[in-house]
mmCIF file with all atom_site columns, C-alpha atoms in Angstrom:
data_model
loop_
_atom_site.group_PDB
_atom_site.id
_atom_site.type_symbol
_atom_site.label_atom_id
_atom_site.label_alt_id
_atom_site.label_comp_id
_atom_site.label_asym_id
_atom_site.label_entity_id
_atom_site.label_seq_id
_atom_site.pdbx_PDB_ins_code
_atom_site.Cartn_x
_atom_site.Cartn_y
_atom_site.Cartn_z
_atom_site.occupancy
_atom_site.B_iso_or_equiv
_atom_site.pdbx_formal_charge
_atom_site.auth_seq_id
_atom_site.auth_comp_id
_atom_site.auth_asym_id
_atom_site.auth_atom_id
_atom_site.pdbx_PDB_model_num
ATOM 1   C CA . MET P 1 1   ? -22.469 -22.799 146.045 1.00 90.00 ? 1   MET P CA 1
ATOM 2   C CA . ARG P 1 2   ? -19.454 -21.203 147.726 1.00 86.00 ? 2   ARG P CA 1
ATOM 3   C CA . HIS P 1 3   ? -20.431 -17.578 147.276 1.00 93.00 ? 3   HIS P CA 1
ATOM 4   C CA . ARG P 1 4   ? -18.499 -15.377 149.723 1.00 89.00 ? 4   ARG P CA 1
ATOM 5   C CA . LYS P 1 5   ? -17.064 -18.373 151.561 1.00 87.00 ? 5   LYS P CA 1
ATOM 6   C CA . HIS P 1 6   ? -13.465 -17.194 151.692 1.00 85.00 ? 6   HIS P CA 1
ATOM 7   C CA . THR P 1 7   ? -11.063 -19.647 153.289 1.00 83.00 ? 7   THR P CA 1
ATOM 8   C CA . PHE P 1 8   ? -7.312  -19.659 153.536 1.00 87.00 ? 8   PHE P CA 1
ATOM 9   C CA . LYS P 1 9   ? -6.428  -23.085 152.113 1.00 88.00 ? 9   LYS P CA 1
ATOM 10  C CA . ILE P 1 10  ? -2.860  -23.140 150.718 1.00 87.00 ? 10  ILE P CA 1
ATOM 11  C CA . ASN P 1 11  ? -3.141  -26.862 149.944 1.00 90.00 ? 11  ASN P CA 1
ATOM 12  C CA . ARG P 1 12  ? -3.508  -28.025 153.556 1.00 93.00 ? 12  ARG P CA 1
ATOM 13  C CA . THR P 1 13  ? -6.229  -29.805 155.465 1.00 94.00 ? 13  THR P CA 1
ATOM 14  C CA . GLY P 1 14  ? -8.418  -27.817 157.844 1.00 93.00 ? 14  GLY P CA 1
ATOM 15  C CA . SER P 1 15  ? -6.805  -29.264 160.958 1.00 96.00 ? 15  SER P CA 1
ATOM 16  C CA . HIS P 1 16  ? -3.318  -28.515 159.608 1.00 97.00 ? 16  HIS P CA 1
ATOM 17  C CA . ARG P 1 17  ? -4.305  -24.909 158.800 1.00 96.00 ? 17  ARG P CA 1
ATOM 18  C CA . ARG P 1 18  ? -5.798  -24.329 162.256 1.00 96.00 ? 18  ARG P CA 1
ATOM 19  C CA . ALA P 1 19  ? -2.736  -25.803 163.978 1.00 97.00 ? 19  ALA P CA 1
ATOM 20  C CA . MET P 1 20  ? -0.359  -23.761 161.814 1.00 97.00 ? 20  MET P CA 1
ATOM 21  C CA . MET P 1 21  ? -2.251  -20.502 162.450 1.00 97.00 ? 21  MET P CA 1
ATOM 22  C CA . ALA P 1 22  ? -2.411  -21.152 166.210 1.00 98.00 ? 22  ALA P CA 1
ATOM 23  C CA . ASN P 1 23  ? 1.332   -21.868 166.271 1.00 98.00 ? 23  ASN P CA 1
ATOM 24  C CA . MET P 1 24  ? 2.145   -18.759 164.223 1.00 98.00 ? 24  MET P CA 1
ATOM 25  C CA . ALA P 1 25  ? -0.086  -16.624 166.466 1.00 98.00 ? 25  ALA P CA 1
ATOM 26  C CA . CYS P 1 26  ? 1.747   -17.912 169.552 1.00 98.00 ? 26  CYS P CA 1
ATOM 27  C CA . SER P 1 27  ? 5.110   -17.181 167.939 1.00 98.00 ? 27  SER P CA 1
ATOM 28  C CA . LEU P 1 28  ? 4.015   -13.651 167.054 1.00 98.00 ? 28  LEU P CA 1
ATOM 29  C CA . ILE P 1 29  ? 2.742   -12.991 170.580 1.00 97.00 ? 29  ILE P CA 1
ATOM 30  C CA . VAL P 1 30  ? 5.962   -14.243 172.186 1.00 97.00 ? 30  VAL P CA 1
ATOM 31  C CA . GLU P 1 31  ? 8.481   -12.802 169.700 1.00 97.00 ? 31  GLU P CA 1
ATOM 32  C CA . GLY P 1 32  ? 6.693   -9.588  168.737 1.00 96.00 ? 32  GLY P CA 1
ATOM 33  C CA . ARG P 1 33  ? 7.510   -9.993  165.021 1.00 97.00 ? 33  ARG P CA 1
ATOM 34  C CA . ILE P 1 34  ? 7.912   -12.903 162.628 1.00 98.00 ? 34  ILE P CA 1
ATOM 35  C CA . LYS P 1 35  ? 8.883   -13.332 158.980 1.00 98.00 ? 35  LYS P CA 1
ATOM 36  C CA . THR P 1 36  ? 6.392   -15.240 156.838 1.00 98.00 ? 36  THR P CA 1
ATOM 37  C CA . THR P 1 37  ? 4.629   -15.161 153.488 1.00 97.00 ? 37  THR P CA 1
ATOM 38  C CA . LEU P 1 38  ? 2.202   -12.366 152.739 1.00 97.00 ? 38  LEU P CA 1
ATOM 39  C CA . VAL P 1 39  ? -0.801  -14.697 152.417 1.00 96.00 ? 39  VAL P CA 1
ATOM 40  C CA . ARG P 1 40  ? -0.147  -16.264 155.809 1.00 97.00 ? 40  ARG P CA 1
ATOM 41  C CA . ALA P 1 41  ? 0.473   -12.872 157.414 1.00 97.00 ? 41  ALA P CA 1
ATOM 42  C CA . LYS P 1 42  ? -2.848  -11.493 156.194 1.00 96.00 ? 42  LYS P CA 1
ATOM 43  C CA . GLU P 1 43  ? -4.680  -14.470 157.662 1.00 96.00 ? 43  GLU P CA 1
ATOM 44  C CA . LEU P 1 44  ? -2.608  -14.337 160.859 1.00 97.00 ? 44  LEU P CA 1
ATOM 45  C CA . ARG P 1 45  ? -3.486  -10.664 161.330 1.00 98.00 ? 45  ARG P CA 1
ATOM 46  C CA . LYS P 1 46  ? -7.191  -11.542 161.626 1.00 96.00 ? 46  LYS P CA 1
ATOM 47  C CA . ILE P 1 47  ? -6.497  -14.134 164.305 1.00 97.00 ? 47  ILE P CA 1
ATOM 48  C CA . VAL P 1 48  ? -4.029  -12.102 166.384 1.00 98.00 ? 48  VAL P CA 1
ATOM 49  C CA . GLU P 1 49  ? -6.237  -9.023  166.391 1.00 97.00 ? 49  GLU P CA 1
ATOM 50  C CA . LYS P 1 50  ? -9.171  -11.111 167.636 1.00 96.00 ? 50  LYS P CA 1
ATOM 51  C CA . MET P 1 51  ? -6.957  -12.561 170.378 1.00 97.00 ? 51  MET P CA 1
ATOM 52  C CA . ILE P 1 52  ? -5.811  -9.095  171.489 1.00 96.00 ? 52  ILE P CA 1
ATOM 53  C CA . THR P 1 53  ? -9.432  -7.954  171.562 1.00 95.00 ? 53  THR P CA 1
ATOM 54  C CA . LEU P 1 54  ? -10.205 -10.959 173.782 1.00 95.00 ? 54  LEU P CA 1
ATOM 55  C CA . GLY P 1 55  ? -7.301  -9.911  175.993 1.00 94.00 ? 55  GLY P CA 1
ATOM 56  C CA . LYS P 1 56  ? -8.778  -6.448  176.437 1.00 92.00 ? 56  LYS P CA 1
ATOM 57  C CA . ARG P 1 57  ? -11.904 -7.857  178.090 1.00 88.00 ? 57  ARG P CA 1
ATOM 58  C CA . GLY P 1 58  ? -11.554 -7.506  181.805 1.00 71.00 ? 58  GLY P CA 1
ATOM 59  C CA . SER P 1 59  ? -14.304 -5.385  183.311 1.00 69.00 ? 59  SER P CA 1
ATOM 60  C CA . SER P 1 60  ? -15.329 -8.275  185.570 1.00 78.00 ? 60  SER P CA 1
ATOM 61  C CA . ASP P 1 61  ? -13.674 -11.503 186.662 1.00 86.00 ? 61  ASP P CA 1
ATOM 62  C CA . THR P 1 62  ? -16.344 -13.642 184.991 1.00 88.00 ? 62  THR P CA 1
ATOM 63  C CA . ARG P 1 63  ? -15.934 -11.909 181.646 1.00 90.00 ? 63  ARG P CA 1
ATOM 64  C CA . ARG P 1 64  ? -12.129 -12.075 181.833 1.00 91.00 ? 64  ARG P CA 1
ATOM 65  C CA . HIS P 1 65  ? -12.231 -15.747 182.739 1.00 93.00 ? 65  HIS P CA 1
ATOM 66  C CA . ALA P 1 66  ? -14.463 -16.532 179.768 1.00 94.00 ? 66  ALA P CA 1
ATOM 67  C CA . ALA P 1 67  ? -12.119 -14.608 177.455 1.00 95.00 ? 67  ALA P CA 1
ATOM 68  C CA . LEU P 1 68  ? -9.118  -16.505 178.870 1.00 95.00 ? 68  LEU P CA 1
ATOM 69  C CA . ARG P 1 69  ? -10.826 -19.807 178.167 1.00 95.00 ? 69  ARG P CA 1
ATOM 70  C CA . GLN P 1 70  ? -11.668 -18.779 174.595 1.00 96.00 ? 70  GLN P CA 1
ATOM 71  C CA . ALA P 1 71  ? -8.072  -17.724 173.941 1.00 97.00 ? 71  ALA P CA 1
ATOM 72  C CA . VAL P 1 72  ? -6.624  -20.935 175.401 1.00 97.00 ? 72  VAL P CA 1
ATOM 73  C CA . ALA P 1 73  ? -9.081  -22.983 173.324 1.00 97.00 ? 73  ALA P CA 1
ATOM 74  C CA . TYR P 1 74  ? -7.714  -21.405 170.151 1.00 97.00 ? 74  TYR P CA 1
ATOM 75  C CA . LEU P 1 75  ? -4.020  -20.887 170.970 1.00 97.00 ? 75  LEU P CA 1
ATOM 76  C CA . ARG P 1 76  ? -3.570  -24.104 173.029 1.00 97.00 ? 76  ARG P CA 1
ATOM 77  C CA . GLN P 1 77  ? -0.735  -22.634 175.113 1.00 97.00 ? 77  GLN P CA 1
ATOM 78  C CA . PRO P 1 78  ? -1.757  -21.159 178.496 1.00 96.00 ? 78  PRO P CA 1
ATOM 79  C CA . SER P 1 79  ? 1.653   -19.516 179.034 1.00 97.00 ? 79  SER P CA 1
ATOM 80  C CA . VAL P 1 80  ? 1.298   -17.561 175.780 1.00 97.00 ? 80  VAL P CA 1
ATOM 81  C CA . VAL P 1 81  ? -2.248  -16.545 176.701 1.00 96.00 ? 81  VAL P CA 1
ATOM 82  C CA . ARG P 1 82  ? -0.921  -15.139 179.998 1.00 95.00 ? 82  ARG P CA 1
ATOM 83  C CA . VAL P 1 83  ? 1.613   -13.026 178.085 1.00 96.00 ? 83  VAL P CA 1
ATOM 84  C CA . LEU P 1 84  ? -1.176  -11.850 175.795 1.00 96.00 ? 84  LEU P CA 1
ATOM 85  C CA . PHE P 1 85  ? -3.544  -10.886 178.626 1.00 95.00 ? 85  PHE P CA 1
ATOM 86  C CA . ASP P 1 86  ? -0.963  -9.457  181.049 1.00 93.00 ? 86  ASP P CA 1
ATOM 87  C CA . ASP P 1 87  ? 1.521   -7.696  178.748 1.00 94.00 ? 87  ASP P CA 1
ATOM 88  C CA . ILE P 1 88  ? 0.190   -7.105  175.249 1.00 95.00 ? 88  ILE P CA 1
ATOM 89  C CA . ALA P 1 89  ? -3.543  -6.381  175.614 1.00 94.00 ? 89  ALA P CA 1
ATOM 90  C CA . PRO P 1 90  ? -3.192  -3.652  178.296 1.00 92.00 ? 90  PRO P CA 1
ATOM 91  C CA . ARG P 1 91  ? -0.966  -1.637  175.917 1.00 93.00 ? 91  ARG P CA 1
ATOM 92  C CA . PHE P 1 92  ? -3.923  -1.262  173.561 1.00 94.00 ? 92  PHE P CA 1
ATOM 93  C CA . ALA P 1 93  ? -6.629  -0.412  176.108 1.00 90.00 ? 93  ALA P CA 1
ATOM 94  C CA . ASN P 1 94  ? -7.503  2.843   174.316 1.00 91.00 ? 94  ASN P CA 1
ATOM 95  C CA . ARG P 1 95  ? -7.104  1.550   170.765 1.00 92.00 ? 95  ARG P CA 1
ATOM 96  C CA . ALA P 1 96  ? -10.014 0.164   168.762 1.00 92.00 ? 96  ALA P CA 1
ATOM 97  C CA . GLY P 1 97  ? -8.153  -2.205  166.434 1.00 93.00 ? 97  GLY P CA 1
ATOM 98  C CA . GLY P 1 98  ? -5.145  -2.184  164.151 1.00 96.00 ? 98  GLY P CA 1
ATOM 99  C CA . TYR P 1 99  ? -2.739  -3.825  166.574 1.00 97.00 ? 99  TYR P CA 1
ATOM 100 C CA . THR P 1 100 ? -0.456  -5.329  163.922 1.00 97.00 ? 100 THR P CA 1
ATOM 101 C CA . ARG P 1 101 ? 1.637   -4.087  160.999 1.00 97.00 ? 101 ARG P CA 1
ATOM 102 C CA . ILE P 1 102 ? 2.667   -5.951  157.841 1.00 98.00 ? 102 ILE P CA 1
ATOM 103 C CA . MET P 1 103 ? 5.799   -4.811  155.999 1.00 98.00 ? 103 MET P CA 1
ATOM 104 C CA . LYS P 1 104 ? 6.560   -6.376  152.616 1.00 98.00 ? 104 LYS P CA 1
ATOM 105 C CA . LEU P 1 105 ? 10.099  -7.653  152.049 1.00 97.00 ? 105 LEU P CA 1
ATOM 106 C CA . GLY P 1 106 ? 10.009  -8.866  148.444 1.00 97.00 ? 106 GLY P CA 1
ATOM 107 C CA . PRO P 1 107 ? 10.054  -12.306 146.855 1.00 98.00 ? 107 PRO P CA 1
ATOM 108 C CA . ARG P 1 108 ? 11.659  -15.364 148.443 1.00 97.00 ? 108 ARG P CA 1
ATOM 109 C CA . VAL P 1 109 ? 14.653  -16.725 146.540 1.00 96.00 ? 109 VAL P CA 1
ATOM 110 C CA . GLY P 1 110 ? 13.517  -20.340 146.211 1.00 95.00 ? 110 GLY P CA 1
ATOM 111 C CA . ASP P 1 111 ? 9.951   -20.023 144.963 1.00 96.00 ? 111 ASP P CA 1
ATOM 112 C CA . ALA P 1 112 ? 9.346   -16.255 144.579 1.00 97.00 ? 112 ALA P CA 1
ATOM 113 C CA . ALA P 1 113 ? 6.665   -16.251 147.303 1.00 97.00 ? 113 ALA P CA 1
ATOM 114 C CA . GLU P 1 114 ? 6.014   -12.706 148.544 1.00 98.00 ? 114 GLU P CA 1
ATOM 115 C CA . MET P 1 115 ? 7.652   -12.419 151.985 1.00 98.00 ? 115 MET P CA 1
ATOM 116 C CA . CYS P 1 116 ? 6.848   -9.962  154.745 1.00 98.00 ? 116 CYS P CA 1
ATOM 117 C CA . LEU P 1 117 ? 7.345   -9.122  158.403 1.00 98.00 ? 117 LEU P CA 1
ATOM 118 C CA . ILE P 1 118 ? 4.305   -9.053  160.622 1.00 98.00 ? 118 ILE P CA 1
ATOM 119 C CA . GLU P 1 119 ? 4.688   -7.382  163.995 1.00 97.00 ? 119 GLU P CA 1
ATOM 120 C CA . ILE P 1 120 ? 2.634   -6.292  166.944 1.00 97.00 ? 120 ILE P CA 1
ATOM 121 C CA . LEU P 1 121 ? 2.819   -2.528  167.367 1.00 96.00 ? 121 LEU P CA 1
ATOM 122 C CA . THR P 1 122 ? 4.913   -1.402  170.313 1.00 89.00 ? 122 THR P CA 1
ATOM 123 C CA . ASP P 1 123 ? 2.828   1.514   171.537 1.00 74.00 ? 123 ASP P CA 1
ATOM 124 C CA . ASP P 1 124 ? -0.721  2.829   171.599 1.00 58.00 ? 124 ASP P CA 1
ATOM 125 C CA . VAL P 1 125 ? -0.603  5.756   169.189 1.00 57.00 ? 125 VAL P CA 1
ATOM 126 C CA . SER P 1 126 ? -3.776  6.028   167.153 1.00 54.00 ? 126 SER P CA 1
ATOM 127 C CA . PRO P 1 127 ? -3.653  7.526   163.643 1.00 54.00 ? 127 PRO P CA 1
ATOM 128 C CA . LYS P 1 128 ? -5.926  10.373  164.777 1.00 54.00 ? 128 LYS P CA 1
ATOM 129 C CA . ALA P 1 129 ? -3.521  11.304  167.564 1.00 52.00 ? 129 ALA P CA 1
ATOM 130 C CA . GLU P 1 130 ? -0.594  11.385  165.111 1.00 55.00 ? 130 GLU P CA 1
ATOM 131 C CA . ALA P 1 131 ? -2.511  13.607  162.670 1.00 54.00 ? 131 ALA P CA 1
ATOM 132 C CA . ALA P 1 132 ? -3.456  16.152  165.344 1.00 51.00 ? 132 ALA P CA 1
ATOM 133 C CA . PRO P 1 133 ? -1.434  19.388  165.192 1.00 51.00 ? 133 PRO P CA 1
ATOM 134 C CA . LYS P 1 134 ? 1.353   19.540  167.742 1.00 49.00 ? 134 LYS P CA 1
ATOM 135 C CA . ALA P 1 135 ? 2.279   22.487  169.896 1.00 47.00 ? 135 ALA P CA 1
ATOM 136 C CA . GLU P 1 136 ? 5.295   24.471  168.748 1.00 50.00 ? 136 GLU P CA 1
ATOM 137 C CA . GLY P 1 137 ? 8.500   23.086  170.191 1.00 47.00 ? 137 GLY P CA 1
ATOM 138 C CA . ALA P 1 138 ? 6.954   19.707  171.030 1.00 44.00 ? 138 ALA P CA 1
ATOM 139 C CA . GLU P 1 139 ? 9.235   16.767  170.314 1.00 46.00 ? 139 GLU P CA 1
ATOM 140 C CA . LYS P 1 140 ? 8.292   13.723  168.249 1.00 44.00 ? 140 LYS P CA 1
ATOM 141 C CA . THR P 1 141 ? 7.806   10.487  170.154 1.00 43.00 ? 141 THR P CA 1
ATOM 142 C CA . VAL P 1 142 ? 9.362   7.437   168.572 1.00 46.00 ? 142 VAL P CA 1
ATOM 143 C CA . ALA P 1 143 ? 8.230   3.889   169.276 1.00 47.00 ? 143 ALA P CA 1
ATOM 144 C CA . ALA P 1 144 ? 10.838  1.638   170.855 1.00 49.00 ? 144 ALA P CA 1
ATOM 145 C CA . PRO P 1 145 ? 12.145  -0.923  168.343 1.00 48.00 ? 145 PRO P CA 1
ATOM 146 C CA . ALA P 1 146 ? 11.259  -4.557  169.042 1.00 52.00 ? 146 ALA P CA 1
ATOM 147 C CA . THR P 1 147 ? 14.775  -5.874  168.416 1.00 57.00 ? 147 THR P CA 1
ATOM 148 C CA . GLN P 1 148 ? 18.371  -4.728  168.143 1.00 63.00 ? 148 GLN P CA 1
ATOM 149 C CA . GLU P 1 149 ? 18.216  -5.269  164.369 1.00 60.00 ? 149 GLU P CA 1
ATOM 150 C CA . ALA P 1 150 ? 15.270  -2.859  164.101 1.00 55.00 ? 150 ALA P CA 1
ATOM 151 C CA . ALA P 1 151 ? 17.142  -0.271  166.190 1.00 58.00 ? 151 ALA P CA 1
ATOM 152 C CA . GLU P 1 152 ? 20.176  -0.471  163.900 1.00 61.00 ? 152 GLU P CA 1
ATOM 153 C CA . THR P 1 153 ? 17.964  -0.120  160.821 1.00 56.00 ? 153 THR P CA 1
ATOM 154 C CA . GLU P 1 154 ? 16.209  2.932   162.287 1.00 59.00 ? 154 GLU P CA 1
ATOM 155 C CA . GLU P 1 155 ? 19.577  4.544   163.135 1.00 64.00 ? 155 GLU P CA 1
ATOM 156 C CA . ALA P 1 156 ? 20.840  3.956   159.580 1.00 59.00 ? 156 ALA P CA 1
ATOM 157 C CA . VAL P 1 157 ? 17.685  5.503   158.102 1.00 54.00 ? 157 VAL P CA 1
ATOM 158 C CA . GLU P 1 158 ? 17.920  8.526   160.408 1.00 61.00 ? 158 GLU P CA 1
ATOM 159 C CA . ALA P 1 159 ? 21.603  9.022   159.481 1.00 60.00 ? 159 ALA P CA 1
ATOM 160 C CA . THR P 1 160 ? 20.784  8.832   155.764 1.00 55.00 ? 160 THR P CA 1
ATOM 161 C CA . VAL P 1 161 ? 17.928  11.314  156.140 1.00 53.00 ? 161 VAL P CA 1
ATOM 162 C CA . SER P 1 162 ? 20.099  13.770  158.080 1.00 60.00 ? 162 SER P CA 1
ATOM 163 C CA . GLU P 1 163 ? 22.871  13.509  155.421 1.00 62.00 ? 163 GLU P CA 1
ATOM 164 C CA . GLU P 1 164 ? 20.334  14.155  152.659 1.00 56.00 ? 164 GLU P CA 1
ATOM 165 C CA . ASP P 1 165 ? 18.978  17.168  154.562 1.00 61.00 ? 165 ASP P CA 1
ATOM 166 C CA . ALA P 1 166 ? 22.497  18.581  154.936 1.00 62.00 ? 166 ALA P CA 1
ATOM 167 C CA . GLU P 1 167 ? 23.181  18.133  151.215 1.00 61.00 ? 167 GLU P CA 1
ATOM 168 C CA . THR P 1 168 ? 19.874  19.798  150.305 1.00 58.00 ? 168 THR P CA 1
ATOM 169 C CA . ASP P 1 169 ? 20.609  22.732  152.628 1.00 64.00 ? 169 ASP P CA 1
ATOM 170 C CA . ALA P 1 170 ? 24.058  23.155  151.046 1.00 62.00 ? 170 ALA P CA 1
ATOM 171 C CA . VAL P 1 171 ? 22.579  23.224  147.525 1.00 56.00 ? 171 VAL P CA 1
ATOM 172 C CA . VAL P 1 172 ? 19.931  25.758  148.567 1.00 55.00 ? 172 VAL P CA 1
ATOM 173 C CA . ASP P 1 173 ? 22.591  28.000  150.179 1.00 63.00 ? 173 ASP P CA 1
ATOM 174 C CA . GLU P 1 174 ? 24.727  27.850  147.011 1.00 62.00 ? 174 GLU P CA 1
ATOM 175 C CA . GLU P 1 175 ? 21.730  28.829  144.866 1.00 59.00 ? 175 GLU P CA 1
ATOM 176 C CA . LYS P 1 176 ? 20.950  31.795  147.147 1.00 59.00 ? 176 LYS P CA 1
ATOM 177 C CA . ASN P 1 177 ? 24.560  32.983  147.069 1.00 67.00 ? 177 ASN P CA 1
ATOM 178 C CA . ALA P 1 178 ? 24.798  32.596  143.275 1.00 66.00 ? 178 ALA P CA 1
ATOM 179 C CA . GLY P 1 179 ? 21.487  34.397  142.606 1.00 55.00 ? 179 GLY P CA 1
#
């Protein structure tokens, strides 16, 4: 019986699935964000988060070396593992998981597969730290966008929000003056 034996199959052999996931994990580590289907992204999240957790090991040289070997055995690209251990993992030293984000994009035109962006978070801000009350006058910190496209999107959203706020303020002022 296959009770609770969840596997990500998508009509591929086991070796093909493992190779595809390793390749996608390497692409995500190098690029910072990739566009893929939702099913693949959910499976990729499990793998990438385990790799980042491996990258956080480093209390002793022996333990770090063992983690490096485990990561290279799965990812098969030593240069990508170096990026993971030297650049990405240290950013999340104080975070206990949740290193990636999946954003849905809608259906793909050809076959209506649900598409999404999966990205590695750019900073170490835990949800508890965001929810904590801030001191009066403290400014909001904004994560740096991974690409120029993300920066342009964020600027457009901020401009739209500020326009909506101005319109709302104008309506409220008119209502006060009329009443």
